[in-house]
XYZ file of C-alpha atoms in Angstrom:
580
model
C -39.126 -40.412 25.298
C -36.482 -43.935 26.303
C -34.300 -44.868 24.310
C -35.597 -48.468 24.389
C -38.825 -47.341 23.426
C -37.778 -45.183 20.614
C -35.938 -48.237 19.104
C -39.114 -50.519 18.990
C -40.234 -48.369 16.398
C -37.247 -46.632 14.573
C -33.723 -45.239 14.544
C -32.420 -42.484 16.670
C -30.781 -40.293 13.989
C -27.054 -39.367 14.686
C -27.471 -35.814 13.624
C -30.230 -34.287 14.811
C -30.436 -36.931 18.209
C -34.210 -37.350 16.174
C -36.192 -40.547 16.901
C -37.179 -41.401 13.478
C -40.255 -43.917 12.674
C -39.370 -46.195 9.854
C -42.926 -46.591 8.966
C -43.138 -42.676 8.534
C -39.540 -42.331 6.989
C -40.582 -44.800 4.238
C -43.471 -43.074 3.571
C -41.772 -39.506 3.571
C -39.145 -41.114 0.863
C -42.101 -42.509 -1.148
C -44.263 -38.740 -1.419
C -41.064 -37.026 -1.711
C -39.615 -39.357 -4.652
C -43.116 -38.719 -6.131
C -43.011 -35.087 -5.803
C -39.960 -34.249 -7.406
C -40.919 -36.574 -10.302
C -43.966 -34.564 -10.950
C -41.799 -31.734 -10.426
C -39.431 -32.900 -13.376
C -42.511 -34.002 -15.310
C -44.038 -30.102 -14.432
C -41.172 -28.472 -15.334
C -40.652 -30.193 -19.053
C -43.991 -28.972 -19.689
C -43.582 -25.380 -18.514
C -40.119 -25.248 -20.757
C -42.337 -26.278 -23.858
C -45.515 -23.878 -22.771
C -42.730 -21.126 -22.770
C -41.617 -21.356 -25.852
C -45.255 -21.390 -27.769
C -45.716 -18.530 -25.644
C -42.636 -16.543 -26.976
C -44.535 -15.610 -30.084
C -40.803 -15.965 -32.481
C -40.615 -19.534 -31.330
C -44.010 -20.397 -31.207
C -43.486 -23.736 -30.797
C -46.102 -26.290 -30.281
C -49.405 -26.399 -32.154
C -52.576 -25.373 -30.838
C -54.115 -28.520 -29.564
C -51.115 -30.030 -28.346
C -50.545 -26.544 -26.232
C -53.599 -26.635 -24.484
C -53.160 -30.162 -23.757
C -49.840 -29.170 -21.857
C -51.019 -26.186 -20.372
C -54.315 -27.814 -18.740
C -51.471 -31.133 -17.840
C -48.728 -28.251 -16.464
C -51.567 -26.490 -14.146
C -52.701 -29.678 -12.406
C -48.796 -31.109 -12.138
C -47.354 -27.878 -10.737
C -49.995 -26.027 -8.676
C -51.646 -29.669 -7.627
C -49.532 -32.646 -7.473
C -46.255 -31.638 -7.115
C -46.977 -29.417 -4.435
C -49.394 -31.951 -2.684
C -47.035 -34.715 -2.455
C -44.463 -32.658 -0.839
C -46.561 -31.345 1.816
C -48.032 -34.470 2.324
C -43.982 -35.726 3.014
C -43.912 -32.444 5.090
C -46.992 -33.400 7.144
C -45.344 -36.873 8.328
C -42.269 -34.809 8.894
C -43.601 -32.603 11.185
C -45.965 -34.989 12.997
C -43.894 -38.052 14.013
C -39.878 -37.658 13.161
C -39.935 -33.902 14.704
C -42.157 -34.941 17.402
C -39.693 -38.005 17.678
C -43.324 -40.140 17.813
C -44.701 -43.110 16.024
C -47.046 -43.029 13.098
C -50.616 -44.115 14.570
C -51.416 -46.260 11.636
C -48.761 -46.818 8.480
C -51.326 -48.862 6.717
C -53.765 -45.604 6.401
C -50.932 -43.337 5.173
C -49.804 -46.298 2.590
C -53.507 -46.037 1.177
C -53.959 -42.531 1.093
C -50.233 -42.401 -0.960
C -51.730 -45.220 -3.170
C -54.865 -43.185 -3.985
C -53.344 -39.535 -4.774
C -51.238 -41.554 -6.506
C -52.960 -43.538 -8.583
C -55.499 -40.551 -9.073
C -53.037 -38.075 -10.321
C -51.315 -40.561 -12.740
C -54.894 -41.504 -14.396
C -55.600 -37.778 -14.480
C -52.232 -36.524 -15.987
C -52.316 -39.318 -18.458
C -55.914 -38.254 -19.857
C -54.809 -34.596 -20.022
C -51.583 -35.281 -21.836
C -53.505 -37.503 -24.381
C -55.802 -34.948 -25.229
C -58.776 -36.690 -23.644
C -59.625 -34.220 -20.804
C -58.505 -30.443 -21.997
C -60.375 -28.891 -19.481
C -57.529 -26.365 -18.248
C -56.665 -26.531 -14.599
C -60.474 -24.863 -13.621
C -62.293 -27.258 -15.630
C -64.984 -24.512 -15.815
C -68.360 -25.573 -17.427
C -69.513 -26.076 -20.387
C -65.980 -27.595 -20.802
C -66.243 -31.614 -20.195
C -64.201 -34.013 -19.486
C -65.026 -37.677 -19.419
C -65.879 -39.243 -16.438
C -62.887 -40.995 -15.419
C -60.841 -37.695 -15.288
C -63.185 -36.210 -11.899
C -62.983 -39.365 -11.184
C -59.312 -39.571 -10.837
C -59.064 -36.212 -9.679
C -61.644 -37.219 -6.277
C -60.127 -40.362 -5.916
C -56.599 -38.166 -5.418
C -58.751 -35.696 -3.229
C -59.951 -38.051 -1.045
C -56.648 -39.564 -0.572
C -54.778 -36.836 0.234
C -57.485 -35.938 3.010
C -57.208 -39.467 4.684
C -53.543 -38.221 4.626
C -54.120 -34.780 6.269
C -56.746 -36.392 8.498
C -53.781 -38.929 9.069
C -51.385 -35.898 10.405
C -54.529 -34.932 12.918
C -54.256 -38.244 14.475
C -50.476 -38.626 14.546
C -49.895 -35.378 16.406
C -53.082 -35.832 18.763
C -51.849 -39.160 19.395
C -48.175 -38.011 20.108
C -49.648 -35.206 22.534
C -51.807 -38.136 24.423
C -48.844 -40.148 24.985
C -47.012 -36.985 26.401
C -44.333 -37.194 23.518
C -44.384 -33.622 22.800
C -45.967 -30.560 24.947
C -46.444 -27.236 23.210
C -46.137 -27.884 19.203
C -43.115 -26.767 17.341
C -43.264 -23.353 15.601
C -42.547 -25.636 12.247
C -45.297 -27.939 13.330
C -47.871 -25.850 14.332
C -47.275 -24.041 10.822
C -48.351 -27.117 9.382
C -51.200 -27.730 11.386
C -52.405 -24.359 9.869
C -51.438 -25.609 6.465
C -53.567 -28.765 7.441
C -56.557 -27.394 8.576
C -56.415 -24.943 5.300
C -56.123 -28.288 3.357
C -59.281 -29.581 4.800
C -61.390 -26.411 3.614
C -59.817 -26.465 0.196
C -59.924 -30.528 -0.395
C -63.763 -30.204 0.880
C -64.880 -26.846 -1.710
C -62.933 -28.862 -4.711
C -64.929 -31.708 -3.878
C -68.001 -30.513 -3.743
C -67.192 -28.704 -7.148
C -66.040 -31.789 -8.889
C -68.774 -34.409 -7.461
C -71.361 -32.362 -9.325
C -69.469 -32.266 -12.748
C -68.431 -35.743 -12.159
C -72.291 -36.811 -11.874
C -72.638 -34.291 -15.055
C -70.451 -36.147 -16.921
C -72.157 -39.839 -16.460
C -75.264 -38.241 -17.525
C -77.018 -38.430 -14.264
C -77.913 -35.104 -13.806
C -77.516 -31.883 -15.945
C -74.603 -29.232 -15.982
C -74.026 -27.484 -12.804
C -74.797 -24.009 -13.014
C -71.388 -22.232 -13.746
C -71.489 -19.378 -11.360
C -71.529 -21.837 -8.360
C -69.137 -24.257 -9.978
C -66.363 -21.140 -10.243
C -67.406 -20.118 -6.387
C -66.644 -23.912 -5.064
C -63.687 -24.313 -7.193
C -61.770 -21.387 -6.369
C -62.161 -22.577 -2.696
C -59.672 -25.376 -4.358
C -58.142 -23.377 -6.565
C -56.709 -20.890 -4.639
C -57.632 -22.316 -1.251
C -54.483 -24.638 -2.031
C -52.126 -22.281 -2.819
C -53.049 -20.982 0.704
C -51.695 -24.258 2.123
C -48.436 -23.519 0.220
C -48.436 -20.381 1.774
C -48.924 -21.801 5.414
C -46.050 -24.601 5.075
C -43.825 -22.441 3.752
C -44.130 -19.948 6.400
C -42.910 -22.925 8.430
C -40.275 -23.864 6.110
C -39.288 -20.028 6.270
C -38.310 -20.542 10.295
C -36.499 -23.751 9.736
C -34.365 -22.403 7.100
C -33.625 -19.272 9.565
C -33.170 -21.196 12.611
C -31.003 -23.938 10.385
C -28.492 -21.973 8.578
C -27.788 -19.140 10.978
C -30.003 -20.339 14.728
C -32.778 -17.205 14.570
C -35.792 -17.805 17.152
C -38.736 -16.378 16.163
C -38.021 -12.418 17.984
C -41.454 -12.841 19.512
C -43.000 -16.855 18.716
C -46.530 -15.851 20.281
C -46.923 -13.032 17.523
C -45.621 -15.439 14.845
C -48.213 -18.215 16.226
C -50.986 -15.464 16.671
C -50.225 -14.181 12.646
C -49.877 -18.174 11.337
C -53.964 -18.518 13.047
C -54.863 -15.384 11.113
C -53.860 -17.591 8.166
C -56.645 -19.826 9.042
C -59.293 -17.503 9.931
C -59.414 -15.124 7.323
C -57.134 -16.036 4.028
C -59.068 -18.510 2.568
C -62.215 -16.112 2.673
C -60.230 -13.576 1.143
C -59.228 -15.481 -2.052
C -62.578 -14.637 -3.663
C -60.341 -12.030 -5.449
C -60.713 -14.852 -8.350
C -64.339 -13.978 -9.103
C -64.239 -10.112 -9.290
C -65.224 -9.830 -12.873
C -67.741 -12.715 -12.278
C -71.346 -10.880 -12.244
C -73.124 -13.516 -10.296
C -70.959 -12.135 -7.079
C -72.635 -9.522 -5.200
C -70.584 -6.672 -4.546
C -70.867 -6.771 -0.619
C -69.422 -9.795 -0.761
C -66.654 -8.548 -3.373
C -66.250 -6.337 -0.890
C -65.837 -8.037 2.271
C -64.002 -10.503 0.902
C -61.385 -8.197 -0.433
C -60.989 -5.851 1.969
C -61.521 -6.653 5.801
C -60.758 -10.388 4.908
C -57.869 -9.842 2.906
C -56.341 -6.919 5.035
C -56.412 -9.617 7.932
C -54.250 -12.278 5.691
C -51.901 -9.595 4.755
C -51.464 -8.382 8.319
C -50.320 -11.707 9.043
C -47.544 -11.846 6.004
C -46.698 -8.368 7.058
C -45.774 -9.745 10.488
C -43.964 -12.831 9.382
C -42.068 -10.295 6.494
C -40.738 -8.536 9.343
C -39.966 -11.325 12.129
C -38.044 -13.199 9.758
C -35.423 -10.890 8.825
C -35.564 -9.284 12.036
C -34.694 -13.247 14.177
C -31.731 -13.487 11.287
C -30.852 -10.057 12.131
C -30.721 -10.149 15.580
C -28.813 -14.064 15.850
C -26.214 -12.314 13.869
C -25.816 -9.444 15.831
C -25.670 -11.914 19.179
C -22.535 -13.649 17.210
C -21.192 -10.308 16.766
C -21.283 -10.619 13.033
C -22.563 -7.471 12.549
C -21.107 -4.282 11.549
C -23.028 -1.085 11.159
C -26.742 -1.123 9.699
C -26.842 -3.585 6.883
C -23.220 -5.575 8.536
C -25.236 -8.692 9.673
C -25.966 -8.742 5.685
C -22.422 -8.917 4.713
C -21.994 -12.097 6.870
C -25.231 -14.599 6.285
C -24.341 -17.449 4.520
C -25.085 -16.735 1.578
C -23.232 -19.658 -0.102
C -25.467 -22.020 1.650
C -28.139 -23.751 -0.315
C -30.692 -23.407 2.577
C -29.959 -19.761 3.485
C -29.764 -18.976 -0.611
C -33.443 -20.646 -1.164
C -34.814 -18.552 1.812
C -34.001 -15.432 0.349
C -35.097 -16.119 -2.933
C -38.121 -17.226 -1.639
C -38.799 -14.505 1.057
C -37.890 -12.075 -1.753
C -39.656 -13.367 -4.724
C -42.935 -13.885 -2.714
C -42.962 -11.311 -0.526
C -42.053 -8.183 -2.764
C -43.172 -9.044 -6.224
C -45.848 -12.030 -5.229
C -47.464 -10.484 -2.162
C -47.297 -6.672 -3.619
C -49.118 -7.826 -7.126
C -51.214 -9.837 -4.917
C -52.441 -7.017 -3.160
C -53.068 -4.781 -6.262
C -55.076 -7.281 -8.236
C -56.672 -7.784 -5.032
C -58.723 -4.701 -5.594
C -61.929 -4.848 -7.466
C -61.183 -1.938 -9.154
C -57.303 -2.587 -10.470
C -58.158 -6.414 -10.622
C -60.390 -5.762 -13.908
C -57.259 -3.935 -15.604
C -55.592 -7.190 -15.057
C -57.917 -9.465 -15.522
C -57.191 -12.981 -17.900
C -53.945 -10.961 -18.888
C -50.833 -12.150 -18.648
C -50.551 -9.861 -15.114
C -52.473 -12.933 -13.381
C -49.958 -15.730 -14.234
C -46.972 -13.435 -13.532
C -48.304 -13.106 -10.031
C -49.168 -16.522 -9.393
C -45.141 -17.483 -10.901
C -44.117 -15.133 -8.308
C -45.944 -17.195 -5.731
C -46.106 -20.414 -5.852
C -43.749 -21.376 -8.777
C -41.104 -18.942 -7.266
C -41.508 -18.483 -3.830
C -42.841 -21.737 -2.548
C -40.882 -23.978 -5.006
C -37.363 -22.264 -3.720
C -38.728 -22.806 -0.189
C -39.797 -26.663 -0.421
C -36.111 -26.687 -2.689
C -34.173 -25.088 0.218
C -35.347 -27.412 3.054
C -35.024 -30.282 0.673
C -31.271 -30.330 1.075
C -30.952 -30.919 4.371
C -34.187 -33.343 5.016
C -33.435 -35.253 1.835
C -29.733 -36.471 2.966
C -31.122 -37.383 6.619
C -34.024 -38.930 5.807
C -32.392 -41.090 3.087
C -29.120 -41.171 4.798
C -26.627 -40.104 1.783
C -24.604 -37.773 1.022
C -25.921 -34.938 -0.825
C -24.203 -34.983 -4.424
C -23.092 -32.076 -6.932
C -22.698 -29.948 -3.489
C -21.134 -27.056 -6.192
C -24.134 -26.843 -8.363
C -26.580 -27.245 -5.293
C -24.586 -23.870 -3.716
C -25.520 -22.013 -7.386
C -29.059 -23.684 -8.053
C -31.334 -21.638 -6.085
C -29.909 -18.173 -7.680
C -29.820 -20.081 -10.702
C -33.786 -20.706 -10.316
C -34.463 -17.142 -8.477
C -32.789 -15.372 -11.550
C -34.849 -16.944 -13.829
C -37.775 -16.979 -12.322
C -37.416 -13.158 -11.660
C -36.323 -12.884 -15.333
C -39.762 -14.880 -16.375
C -42.146 -12.948 -14.333
C -40.702 -9.776 -15.774
C -41.457 -10.251 -19.318
C -44.947 -12.225 -18.501
C -46.066 -9.255 -16.542
C -45.033 -6.359 -18.858
C -46.283 -8.898 -21.501
C -49.728 -8.547 -19.358
C -49.382 -4.756 -19.067
C -49.947 -4.522 -22.316
C -53.005 -6.517 -22.823
C -52.038 -9.814 -23.550
C -54.018 -12.607 -22.855
C -53.157 -15.213 -20.254
C -54.312 -18.235 -21.767
C -54.893 -18.001 -25.675
C -52.717 -19.733 -27.929
C -51.859 -17.027 -30.520
C -51.509 -13.939 -28.829
C -51.729 -12.227 -32.007
C -54.876 -13.410 -32.939
C -53.347 -13.640 -36.888
C -54.748 -16.979 -36.772
C -58.151 -15.839 -36.189
C -59.795 -15.818 -39.357
C -62.334 -13.451 -39.002
C -59.806 -10.890 -37.621
C -56.861 -11.627 -39.857
C -55.155 -8.950 -38.140
C -52.186 -9.540 -36.227
C -52.146 -7.320 -33.050
C -48.839 -7.278 -32.810
C -47.789 -5.823 -35.735
C -46.166 -2.424 -35.349
C -45.642 -2.940 -31.530
C -42.013 -4.258 -31.031
C -42.634 -3.940 -26.999
C -44.967 -7.312 -26.089
C -42.615 -8.912 -29.066
C -39.288 -8.385 -26.844
C -41.314 -8.674 -22.948
C -42.486 -11.915 -24.414
C -38.881 -13.022 -25.678
C -37.262 -12.048 -21.904
C -40.492 -14.500 -20.639
C -38.966 -16.993 -22.872
C -35.239 -16.718 -21.883
C -36.269 -16.464 -18.191
C -38.129 -19.570 -18.586
C -35.207 -21.428 -20.219
C -33.131 -19.556 -17.094
C -35.297 -21.224 -14.519
C -36.134 -24.233 -16.037
C -32.300 -24.809 -15.919
C -32.313 -24.047 -12.394
C -34.921 -26.152 -11.436
C -33.653 -29.175 -13.582
C -30.365 -28.649 -11.218
C -32.593 -28.929 -8.510
C -33.894 -32.088 -9.616
C -30.638 -33.825 -10.580
C -29.035 -33.042 -7.379
C -31.552 -34.570 -5.418
C -32.207 -37.685 -7.370
C -28.588 -38.321 -7.616
C -28.434 -38.120 -4.066
C -31.185 -40.751 -3.623
C -30.055 -42.898 -5.827
C -26.220 -42.746 -5.793
C -25.338 -40.537 -3.188
C -22.684 -42.099 -0.158
C -24.713 -43.702 2.559
C -23.917 -42.525 5.358
C -25.576 -41.982 8.949
C -24.260 -38.794 9.257
C -24.250 -36.711 5.955
C -22.686 -33.446 5.664
C -25.331 -30.692 5.263
C -22.881 -27.834 4.850
C -22.715 -25.369 7.355
C -25.688 -25.923 9.845
C -26.246 -23.632 13.111
C -24.739 -25.181 16.239
C -28.075 -24.178 17.916
C -30.281 -25.729 15.496
C -30.388 -28.994 16.606
C -29.784 -27.937 20.250
C -32.075 -29.148 23.219
C -34.339 -26.259 22.704
C -33.884 -24.910 19.049
C -36.037 -22.825 17.314
C -36.948 -25.352 14.433
C -37.665 -28.286 16.964
C -38.952 -26.581 20.330
C -42.129 -25.014 21.105
C -41.468 -21.422 22.183
C -40.648 -21.766 25.613
C -37.445 -19.762 26.012
C -37.655 -16.053 25.867
C -35.105 -14.558 23.028
C -31.918 -13.576 24.743
C -33.054 -9.995 22.916
C -35.156 -9.427 26.117
C -32.011 -8.981 28.258
C -31.389 -5.452 25.709
C -34.069 -3.537 27.106
C -34.407 -0.451 25.987
C -32.066 -0.251 22.990
C -33.910 -1.278 19.485
C -32.297 -4.686 18.376
C -33.118 -5.285 14.585
C -32.401 -1.660 13.186
C -31.352 -2.865 10.160
C -35.010 -4.924 9.532
C -36.769 -1.789 10.010
C -35.454 0.085 7.174
C -35.561 -2.896 5.226
C -39.359 -2.930 6.047
C -39.663 0.909 5.759
C -38.268 0.508 2.231
C -40.943 -2.198 1.393
C -43.848 -0.280 2.724
C -42.845 2.751 0.329
C -42.407 0.322 -2.887
C -45.474 -1.076 -1.861
C -47.238 2.385 -1.562
C -45.283 3.363 -4.919
C -46.887 0.628 -6.867
C -50.385 0.522 -5.242
C -50.591 4.113 -6.392
C -49.447 3.701 -9.595
C -51.804 1.336 -10.421
C -54.267 3.645 -9.101
C -53.184 6.142 -11.621
C -53.186 3.896 -14.592
C -57.043 3.165 -13.723
C -57.749 6.847 -13.226
C -56.233 7.015 -17.393
C -58.698 4.567 -18.705
C -61.101 6.995 -19.578
C -59.080 9.175 -21.496
C -58.191 6.229 -23.852
C -61.958 6.210 -24.783
C -62.325 10.012 -25.632
């Protein structure tokens, strides 16, 4: 693209040399700020909920607990994530391609619909007029305004996703880009998954909306659950695809890593599109309305294909980091490269936290619960939220935080505020989430329910007992969970404070200091921007295995996987003993 053409619609970034469409830039800012506001609200609600789950504190009264729990689910799993991802879609389809936005007015219409719908839905939940939890399963019924607001939000998100496709296609037709950058390719997969998820959500919520208006009878609960989880879990697969793209980007920014085999990485992303949505039926494994062959097909063959994709990324990204470090001579022995990676840089720290918490703890627990037999042990216990807090709350959110430390200074053209706090933030957040999920998981292991306000059931009149009386362990586990929540929310507050401070108080500059950034990150053909047209230099070292450290780490991961999977089956085999 010529300099003259670029200046007709934007500015040239003095750090990356990319052309930034002003309209796209403003919409990225709007979506990013809205996302961080929702993250702050969700974090406050999370702390209040955790301090209620901590039985010794038991902070909130019962009605308030369910109102805040309903709101927390929607705010954190839908609103924070989707606003951030739409900002990413706009960035990936315009700024990263040095291309202009095709129809800025369409982007603003999408933003207005998402903002209006989300605000109304959140206020109805917070004020106790739509206490139907995240899933809003029938026969729970909310007012028509709630379903209408959620549908308006969903349509706005669909418009934003379609606008992303239009921007990418237009950039290709103009010749602005050849092969899509890996980051954009991953977000393309996320956008495809988003369309599937939003369509499934609309199919579930439109009958519920009509039911709330009295126009039809209540939806079939089984059909509703099947359709709803196309949205409920599908939205998390959108997060997964976007997060994978961010992992590659962070590895490229912080150590100059390039995918060992970019073609294989792209194939793994395609596997998500083909299989991961079908495998998400594991939410319904305890549902009597699903035929056994459907459960087995979705929770075995389809899930295996999706897990294979994750295993490819789990090897490819650390391998790319190791290879980059070895090529720079920063390696000594099997794990010398690990000692020399930039642990103090927030981008790399976020990558490490996200990769370990999502890939190791979240991934293994997800596969175990994805099996029909072991799923019956964990169903509706605190093990389930322990799993998805490891994935979407710890892994995905940490990755989104990490990329923000680069994109926010560049897009807002502000110097990052509080750099010392920024360096500590990923570790504080990651440590807090680890403690929280360990406590939550152990409590779930003891069978404590995931949704009940009073897990002792001492307030339940007909029972008249305290299920925790005489057992110290669950009380300790819930205390660990509460302490972890305090630390994690502190880490989240550090992120919000640094981002908000940067956006509103940071020094204006066209060349913000991003900390250490690999010299290769903004080269003419970096891994983040280029489209896989270069062979990796490692190809020149034929005959030698280039990433032995990553191979050992992968084998250790597989051993842990086998051990935990086997242990779950040992526990399953012991169940009949309890009933003798």
